[in-house]
mmCIF file with all atom_site columns, C-alpha atoms in Angstrom:
data_model
loop_
_atom_site.group_PDB
_atom_site.id
_atom_site.type_symbol
_atom_site.label_atom_id
_atom_site.label_alt_id
_atom_site.label_comp_id
_atom_site.label_asym_id
_atom_site.label_entity_id
_atom_site.label_seq_id
_atom_site.pdbx_PDB_ins_code
_atom_site.Cartn_x
_atom_site.Cartn_y
_atom_site.Cartn_z
_atom_site.occupancy
_atom_site.B_iso_or_equiv
_atom_site.pdbx_formal_charge
_atom_site.auth_seq_id
_atom_site.auth_comp_id
_atom_site.auth_asym_id
_atom_site.auth_atom_id
_atom_site.pdbx_PDB_model_num
ATOM 1   C CA . MET A 1 1   ? 115.292 122.353 68.254  1.00 55.00 ? 41  MET A CA 1
ATOM 2   C CA . SER A 1 2   ? 115.334 123.824 64.836  1.00 63.00 ? 42  SER A CA 1
ATOM 3   C CA . GLU A 1 3   ? 113.296 120.981 63.420  1.00 74.00 ? 43  GLU A CA 1
ATOM 4   C CA . GLU A 1 4   ? 110.122 122.097 61.799  1.00 80.00 ? 44  GLU A CA 1
ATOM 5   C CA . ARG A 1 5   ? 107.018 120.163 62.558  1.00 81.00 ? 45  ARG A CA 1
ATOM 6   C CA . GLU A 1 6   ? 104.491 119.728 59.874  1.00 85.00 ? 46  GLU A CA 1
ATOM 7   C CA . ILE A 1 7   ? 100.817 119.414 60.636  1.00 85.00 ? 47  ILE A CA 1
ATOM 8   C CA . GLN A 1 8   ? 99.122  116.799 58.565  1.00 85.00 ? 48  GLN A CA 1
ATOM 9   C CA . ILE A 1 9   ? 95.462  117.137 57.744  1.00 86.00 ? 49  ILE A CA 1
ATOM 10  C CA . GLU A 1 10  ? 93.342  114.185 56.745  1.00 83.00 ? 50  GLU A CA 1
ATOM 11  C CA . GLU A 1 11  ? 90.116  114.832 54.924  1.00 85.00 ? 51  GLU A CA 1
ATOM 12  C CA . LEU A 1 12  ? 87.226  112.413 55.184  1.00 82.00 ? 52  LEU A CA 1
ATOM 13  C CA . SER A 1 13  ? 84.288  112.199 52.870  1.00 86.00 ? 53  SER A CA 1
ATOM 14  C CA . GLU A 1 14  ? 82.015  111.081 55.736  1.00 86.00 ? 54  GLU A CA 1
ATOM 15  C CA . ALA A 1 15  ? 82.294  110.538 59.474  1.00 81.00 ? 55  ALA A CA 1
ATOM 16  C CA . PRO A 1 16  ? 82.453  106.998 60.822  1.00 81.00 ? 56  PRO A CA 1
ATOM 17  C CA . PRO A 1 17  ? 79.146  105.775 62.266  1.00 85.00 ? 57  PRO A CA 1
ATOM 18  C CA . LEU A 1 18  ? 78.536  106.270 65.982  1.00 81.00 ? 58  LEU A CA 1
ATOM 19  C CA . PRO A 1 19  ? 78.302  103.175 68.174  1.00 79.00 ? 59  PRO A CA 1
ATOM 20  C CA . PRO A 1 20  ? 74.729  102.160 69.040  1.00 79.00 ? 60  PRO A CA 1
ATOM 21  C CA . ARG A 1 21  ? 73.271  103.777 72.146  1.00 77.00 ? 61  ARG A CA 1
ATOM 22  C CA . ALA A 1 22  ? 72.404  101.653 75.126  1.00 69.00 ? 62  ALA A CA 1
ATOM 23  C CA . ARG A 1 23  ? 68.690  101.204 75.710  1.00 70.00 ? 63  ARG A CA 1
ATOM 24  C CA . VAL A 1 24  ? 66.944  99.957  78.846  1.00 62.00 ? 64  VAL A CA 1
ATOM 25  C CA . GLU A 1 25  ? 64.747  97.698  76.754  1.00 64.00 ? 65  GLU A CA 1
ATOM 26  C CA . ASP A 1 26  ? 67.856  95.949  75.438  1.00 63.00 ? 66  ASP A CA 1
ATOM 27  C CA . ALA A 1 27  ? 69.196  95.260  78.938  1.00 59.00 ? 67  ALA A CA 1
ATOM 28  C CA . VAL A 1 28  ? 66.029  93.717  80.379  1.00 54.00 ? 68  VAL A CA 1
ATOM 29  C CA . GLU A 1 29  ? 64.547  90.791  78.560  1.00 54.00 ? 69  GLU A CA 1
ATOM 30  C CA . ALA A 1 30  ? 60.816  90.769  78.042  1.00 48.00 ? 70  ALA A CA 1
ATOM 31  C CA . ASN A 1 31  ? 60.253  87.887  80.482  1.00 50.00 ? 71  ASN A CA 1
ATOM 32  C CA . GLU A 1 32  ? 62.393  89.338  83.294  1.00 56.00 ? 72  GLU A CA 1
ATOM 33  C CA . GLU A 1 33  ? 61.582  92.343  85.411  1.00 58.00 ? 73  GLU A CA 1
ATOM 34  C CA . ARG A 1 34  ? 64.269  94.133  87.391  1.00 54.00 ? 74  ARG A CA 1
ATOM 35  C CA . PRO A 1 35  ? 63.767  93.791  91.159  1.00 56.00 ? 75  PRO A CA 1
ATOM 36  C CA . ARG A 1 36  ? 63.269  97.027  93.047  1.00 56.00 ? 76  ARG A CA 1
ATOM 37  C CA . ASP A 1 37  ? 66.486  96.709  95.049  1.00 59.00 ? 77  ASP A CA 1
ATOM 38  C CA . TYR A 1 38  ? 66.909  100.436 95.522  1.00 56.00 ? 78  TYR A CA 1
ATOM 39  C CA . LEU A 1 39  ? 64.386  100.382 98.380  1.00 58.00 ? 79  LEU A CA 1
ATOM 40  C CA . ASP A 1 40  ? 66.126  97.623  100.352 1.00 63.00 ? 80  ASP A CA 1
ATOM 41  C CA . GLY A 1 41  ? 67.840  99.998  102.783 1.00 59.00 ? 81  GLY A CA 1
ATOM 42  C CA . PHE A 1 42  ? 64.576  101.745 103.607 1.00 58.00 ? 82  PHE A CA 1
ATOM 43  C CA . LEU A 1 43  ? 62.509  98.588  103.885 1.00 63.00 ? 83  LEU A CA 1
ATOM 44  C CA . LYS A 1 44  ? 64.898  96.657  106.133 1.00 64.00 ? 84  LYS A CA 1
ATOM 45  C CA . PRO A 1 45  ? 63.904  96.590  109.770 1.00 65.00 ? 85  PRO A CA 1
ATOM 46  C CA . GLN A 1 46  ? 65.964  98.936  111.882 1.00 60.00 ? 86  GLN A CA 1
ATOM 47  C CA . PRO A 1 47  ? 68.413  97.308  114.267 1.00 57.00 ? 87  PRO A CA 1
ATOM 48  C CA . ALA A 1 48  ? 67.324  97.121  117.862 1.00 56.00 ? 88  ALA A CA 1
ATOM 49  C CA . PRO A 1 49  ? 68.996  99.866  119.871 1.00 51.00 ? 89  PRO A CA 1
ATOM 50  C CA . SER A 1 50  ? 71.787  98.703  122.093 1.00 49.00 ? 90  SER A CA 1
ATOM 51  C CA . THR A 1 51  ? 72.346  100.162 125.503 1.00 50.00 ? 91  THR A CA 1
ATOM 52  C CA . GLY A 1 52  ? 75.966  101.054 124.934 1.00 48.00 ? 92  GLY A CA 1
ATOM 53  C CA . GLU A 1 53  ? 77.322  97.569  125.405 1.00 53.00 ? 93  GLU A CA 1
ATOM 54  C CA . ILE A 1 54  ? 79.528  96.094  122.765 1.00 58.00 ? 94  ILE A CA 1
ATOM 55  C CA . GLY A 1 55  ? 77.750  93.589  120.584 1.00 57.00 ? 95  GLY A CA 1
ATOM 56  C CA . GLY A 1 56  ? 74.327  95.179  120.115 1.00 76.00 ? 96  GLY A CA 1
ATOM 57  C CA . ASP A 1 57  ? 72.838  95.208  116.607 1.00 85.00 ? 97  ASP A CA 1
ATOM 58  C CA . LEU A 1 58  ? 73.115  98.993  116.277 1.00 89.00 ? 98  LEU A CA 1
ATOM 59  C CA . TYR A 1 59  ? 76.687  98.954  117.574 1.00 91.00 ? 99  TYR A CA 1
ATOM 60  C CA . GLU A 1 60  ? 77.662  96.284  115.024 1.00 92.00 ? 100 GLU A CA 1
ATOM 61  C CA . SER A 1 61  ? 75.963  98.249  112.219 1.00 92.00 ? 101 SER A CA 1
ATOM 62  C CA . VAL A 1 62  ? 77.981  101.346 113.162 1.00 93.00 ? 102 VAL A CA 1
ATOM 63  C CA . ILE A 1 63  ? 81.211  99.315  113.184 1.00 93.00 ? 103 ILE A CA 1
ATOM 64  C CA . ASP A 1 64  ? 80.333  97.937  109.730 1.00 93.00 ? 104 ASP A CA 1
ATOM 65  C CA . ALA A 1 65  ? 79.785  101.503 108.473 1.00 94.00 ? 105 ALA A CA 1
ATOM 66  C CA . LEU A 1 66  ? 83.162  102.570 109.882 1.00 94.00 ? 106 LEU A CA 1
ATOM 67  C CA . LYS A 1 67  ? 84.843  99.668  108.098 1.00 93.00 ? 107 LYS A CA 1
ATOM 68  C CA . GLU A 1 68  ? 83.627  101.117 104.782 1.00 92.00 ? 108 GLU A CA 1
ATOM 69  C CA . ILE A 1 69  ? 85.637  104.335 105.240 1.00 92.00 ? 109 ILE A CA 1
ATOM 70  C CA . TYR A 1 70  ? 89.164  104.108 103.878 1.00 90.00 ? 110 TYR A CA 1
ATOM 71  C CA . ASP A 1 71  ? 92.147  106.331 104.506 1.00 84.00 ? 111 ASP A CA 1
ATOM 72  C CA . PRO A 1 72  ? 92.940  107.912 101.115 1.00 82.00 ? 112 PRO A CA 1
ATOM 73  C CA . GLU A 1 73  ? 96.687  107.379 101.500 1.00 82.00 ? 113 GLU A CA 1
ATOM 74  C CA . ILE A 1 74  ? 96.631  103.870 102.996 1.00 83.00 ? 114 ILE A CA 1
ATOM 75  C CA . PRO A 1 75  ? 94.492  101.088 101.464 1.00 84.00 ? 115 PRO A CA 1
ATOM 76  C CA . VAL A 1 76  ? 93.028  100.044 104.826 1.00 90.00 ? 116 VAL A CA 1
ATOM 77  C CA . ASN A 1 77  ? 89.767  101.095 106.478 1.00 92.00 ? 117 ASN A CA 1
ATOM 78  C CA . ILE A 1 78  ? 89.933  103.485 109.437 1.00 93.00 ? 118 ILE A CA 1
ATOM 79  C CA . TYR A 1 79  ? 88.627  100.910 111.917 1.00 94.00 ? 119 TYR A CA 1
ATOM 80  C CA . ASP A 1 80  ? 91.342  98.361  111.149 1.00 93.00 ? 120 ASP A CA 1
ATOM 81  C CA . LEU A 1 81  ? 93.935  101.146 111.091 1.00 92.00 ? 121 LEU A CA 1
ATOM 82  C CA . GLY A 1 82  ? 93.142  101.746 114.750 1.00 93.00 ? 122 GLY A CA 1
ATOM 83  C CA . LEU A 1 83  ? 91.901  105.304 114.229 1.00 93.00 ? 123 LEU A CA 1
ATOM 84  C CA . ILE A 1 84  ? 88.635  104.579 116.069 1.00 94.00 ? 124 ILE A CA 1
ATOM 85  C CA . TYR A 1 85  ? 89.212  104.714 119.822 1.00 94.00 ? 125 TYR A CA 1
ATOM 86  C CA . GLY A 1 86  ? 85.619  104.179 120.890 1.00 93.00 ? 126 GLY A CA 1
ATOM 87  C CA . VAL A 1 87  ? 81.977  103.883 119.832 1.00 93.00 ? 127 VAL A CA 1
ATOM 88  C CA . GLU A 1 88  ? 79.283  104.604 122.394 1.00 92.00 ? 128 GLU A CA 1
ATOM 89  C CA . VAL A 1 89  ? 75.599  104.016 121.729 1.00 90.00 ? 129 VAL A CA 1
ATOM 90  C CA . SER A 1 90  ? 73.173  105.636 124.176 1.00 88.00 ? 130 SER A CA 1
ATOM 91  C CA . GLU A 1 91  ? 69.718  104.319 125.087 1.00 85.00 ? 131 GLU A CA 1
ATOM 92  C CA . ASN A 1 92  ? 68.063  106.793 122.706 1.00 86.00 ? 132 ASN A CA 1
ATOM 93  C CA . SER A 1 93  ? 70.266  105.573 119.798 1.00 86.00 ? 133 SER A CA 1
ATOM 94  C CA . HIS A 1 94  ? 72.636  108.527 119.779 1.00 92.00 ? 134 HIS A CA 1
ATOM 95  C CA . VAL A 1 95  ? 76.113  107.439 118.720 1.00 93.00 ? 135 VAL A CA 1
ATOM 96  C CA . ALA A 1 96  ? 79.371  109.074 119.805 1.00 94.00 ? 136 ALA A CA 1
ATOM 97  C CA . VAL A 1 97  ? 82.546  108.063 117.976 1.00 95.00 ? 137 VAL A CA 1
ATOM 98  C CA . THR A 1 98  ? 85.937  108.935 119.445 1.00 94.00 ? 138 THR A CA 1
ATOM 99  C CA . MET A 1 99  ? 88.656  108.876 116.826 1.00 94.00 ? 139 MET A CA 1
ATOM 100 C CA . THR A 1 100 ? 92.067  110.188 115.902 1.00 92.00 ? 140 THR A CA 1
ATOM 101 C CA . LEU A 1 101 ? 94.106  110.553 112.730 1.00 91.00 ? 141 LEU A CA 1
ATOM 102 C CA . THR A 1 102 ? 97.551  109.243 111.895 1.00 88.00 ? 142 THR A CA 1
ATOM 103 C CA . THR A 1 103 ? 98.988  112.751 112.383 1.00 87.00 ? 143 THR A CA 1
ATOM 104 C CA . PRO A 1 104 ? 97.608  116.238 113.105 1.00 85.00 ? 144 PRO A CA 1
ATOM 105 C CA . HIS A 1 105 ? 98.989  117.299 109.722 1.00 87.00 ? 145 HIS A CA 1
ATOM 106 C CA . CYS A 1 106 ? 96.981  114.630 107.910 1.00 84.00 ? 146 CYS A CA 1
ATOM 107 C CA . PRO A 1 107 ? 95.601  115.988 104.609 1.00 85.00 ? 147 PRO A CA 1
ATOM 108 C CA . VAL A 1 108 ? 92.101  114.753 105.505 1.00 85.00 ? 148 VAL A CA 1
ATOM 109 C CA . ALA A 1 109 ? 92.085  116.270 109.001 1.00 83.00 ? 149 ALA A CA 1
ATOM 110 C CA . GLU A 1 110 ? 89.247  118.594 108.028 1.00 86.00 ? 150 GLU A CA 1
ATOM 111 C CA . SER A 1 111 ? 87.147  116.184 105.977 1.00 89.00 ? 151 SER A CA 1
ATOM 112 C CA . MET A 1 112 ? 87.524  112.781 107.682 1.00 90.00 ? 152 MET A CA 1
ATOM 113 C CA . PRO A 1 113 ? 85.537  113.556 110.879 1.00 91.00 ? 153 PRO A CA 1
ATOM 114 C CA . GLY A 1 114 ? 82.705  114.915 108.740 1.00 92.00 ? 154 GLY A CA 1
ATOM 115 C CA . GLU A 1 115 ? 82.692  111.811 106.579 1.00 93.00 ? 155 GLU A CA 1
ATOM 116 C CA . VAL A 1 116 ? 82.610  109.604 109.679 1.00 93.00 ? 156 VAL A CA 1
ATOM 117 C CA . GLU A 1 117 ? 79.683  111.613 111.058 1.00 94.00 ? 157 GLU A CA 1
ATOM 118 C CA . LEU A 1 118 ? 77.771  111.302 107.762 1.00 93.00 ? 158 LEU A CA 1
ATOM 119 C CA . ARG A 1 119 ? 78.371  107.557 107.447 1.00 93.00 ? 159 ARG A CA 1
ATOM 120 C CA . VAL A 1 120 ? 77.459  106.806 111.063 1.00 93.00 ? 160 VAL A CA 1
ATOM 121 C CA . GLY A 1 121 ? 74.421  109.086 110.854 1.00 92.00 ? 161 GLY A CA 1
ATOM 122 C CA . SER A 1 122 ? 73.185  107.189 107.787 1.00 91.00 ? 162 SER A CA 1
ATOM 123 C CA . VAL A 1 123 ? 73.074  103.847 109.616 1.00 91.00 ? 163 VAL A CA 1
ATOM 124 C CA . PRO A 1 124 ? 69.404  102.842 110.059 1.00 90.00 ? 164 PRO A CA 1
ATOM 125 C CA . GLY A 1 125 ? 68.403  103.340 113.684 1.00 88.00 ? 165 GLY A CA 1
ATOM 126 C CA . VAL A 1 126 ? 70.984  106.008 114.582 1.00 89.00 ? 166 VAL A CA 1
ATOM 127 C CA . GLY A 1 127 ? 69.380  109.132 116.052 1.00 88.00 ? 167 GLY A CA 1
ATOM 128 C CA . VAL A 1 128 ? 72.278  111.584 116.210 1.00 91.00 ? 168 VAL A CA 1
ATOM 129 C CA . ALA A 1 129 ? 75.898  110.913 115.317 1.00 92.00 ? 169 ALA A CA 1
ATOM 130 C CA . GLU A 1 130 ? 78.694  112.809 117.030 1.00 93.00 ? 170 GLU A CA 1
ATOM 131 C CA . VAL A 1 131 ? 82.409  112.565 116.279 1.00 94.00 ? 171 VAL A CA 1
ATOM 132 C CA . ASN A 1 132 ? 85.048  113.551 118.825 1.00 93.00 ? 172 ASN A CA 1
ATOM 133 C CA . LEU A 1 133 ? 88.518  114.004 117.339 1.00 92.00 ? 173 LEU A CA 1
ATOM 134 C CA . VAL A 1 134 ? 91.269  113.481 119.912 1.00 92.00 ? 174 VAL A CA 1
ATOM 135 C CA . TRP A 1 135 ? 95.065  113.538 119.737 1.00 90.00 ? 175 TRP A CA 1
ATOM 136 C CA . ASP A 1 136 ? 95.825  111.858 123.046 1.00 89.00 ? 176 ASP A CA 1
ATOM 137 C CA . PRO A 1 137 ? 96.879  109.080 123.023 1.00 89.00 ? 177 PRO A CA 1
ATOM 138 C CA . PRO A 1 138 ? 98.661  109.629 119.702 1.00 90.00 ? 178 PRO A CA 1
ATOM 139 C CA . TRP A 1 139 ? 98.165  107.037 116.990 1.00 90.00 ? 179 TRP A CA 1
ATOM 140 C CA . ASP A 1 140 ? 100.967 104.590 116.278 1.00 90.00 ? 180 ASP A CA 1
ATOM 141 C CA . PRO A 1 141 ? 101.185 101.538 113.998 1.00 89.00 ? 181 PRO A CA 1
ATOM 142 C CA . GLN A 1 142 ? 100.751 99.174  116.970 1.00 91.00 ? 182 GLN A CA 1
ATOM 143 C CA . LYS A 1 143 ? 97.067  100.181 117.096 1.00 91.00 ? 183 LYS A CA 1
ATOM 144 C CA . MET A 1 144 ? 96.409  98.527  113.714 1.00 90.00 ? 184 MET A CA 1
ATOM 145 C CA . SER A 1 145 ? 94.621  95.191  113.518 1.00 90.00 ? 185 SER A CA 1
ATOM 146 C CA . ASP A 1 146 ? 96.505  92.128  112.349 1.00 90.00 ? 186 ASP A CA 1
ATOM 147 C CA . GLU A 1 147 ? 94.517  92.230  109.078 1.00 88.00 ? 187 GLU A CA 1
ATOM 148 C CA . ALA A 1 148 ? 95.698  95.792  108.428 1.00 88.00 ? 188 ALA A CA 1
ATOM 149 C CA . LYS A 1 149 ? 99.306  94.892  109.226 1.00 88.00 ? 189 LYS A CA 1
ATOM 150 C CA . LEU A 1 150 ? 99.083  91.922  106.887 1.00 88.00 ? 190 LEU A CA 1
ATOM 151 C CA . GLU A 1 151 ? 97.581  94.087  104.121 1.00 85.00 ? 191 GLU A CA 1
ATOM 152 C CA . LEU A 1 152 ? 100.437 96.579  104.469 1.00 85.00 ? 192 LEU A CA 1
ATOM 153 C CA . GLY A 1 153 ? 103.128 93.913  104.647 1.00 85.00 ? 193 GLY A CA 1
ATOM 154 C CA . MET A 1 154 ? 104.035 94.606  108.262 1.00 83.00 ? 194 MET A CA 1
ATOM 155 C CA . LEU A 1 155 ? 103.620 91.015  109.499 1.00 73.00 ? 195 LEU A CA 1
#
């Protein structure tokens, strides 16, 4: 490693021009007005509360929210992975989720239940969201849905 490295310096008489900046006026044509889609979630009617039975509108909305949460190490959502053991919706729209993790030493053991609580609590119509983390029965790959097994090449 006795080679000497030489630093080369290039001098410019002027800097190259900057690319043009994006402008809102350029994105929206004069005849078109952007729809106010950012209020859709607030303006949608809230799902009718279910009385704990499977299949109510609120129950299905909670399941849809759970399917949007992905395990960071496995490219499958936590519902299809079989990490959700139960979802109970009370008459006053309180939701209790019973879940587990793939292992007690899971790197997201501290953050995943909080994320589930935030996502379920943000579903329109949910009063209070509660997450119960359990280790019994332990999770095993047989709890995964067929879609998850197919995604992971286990079928």
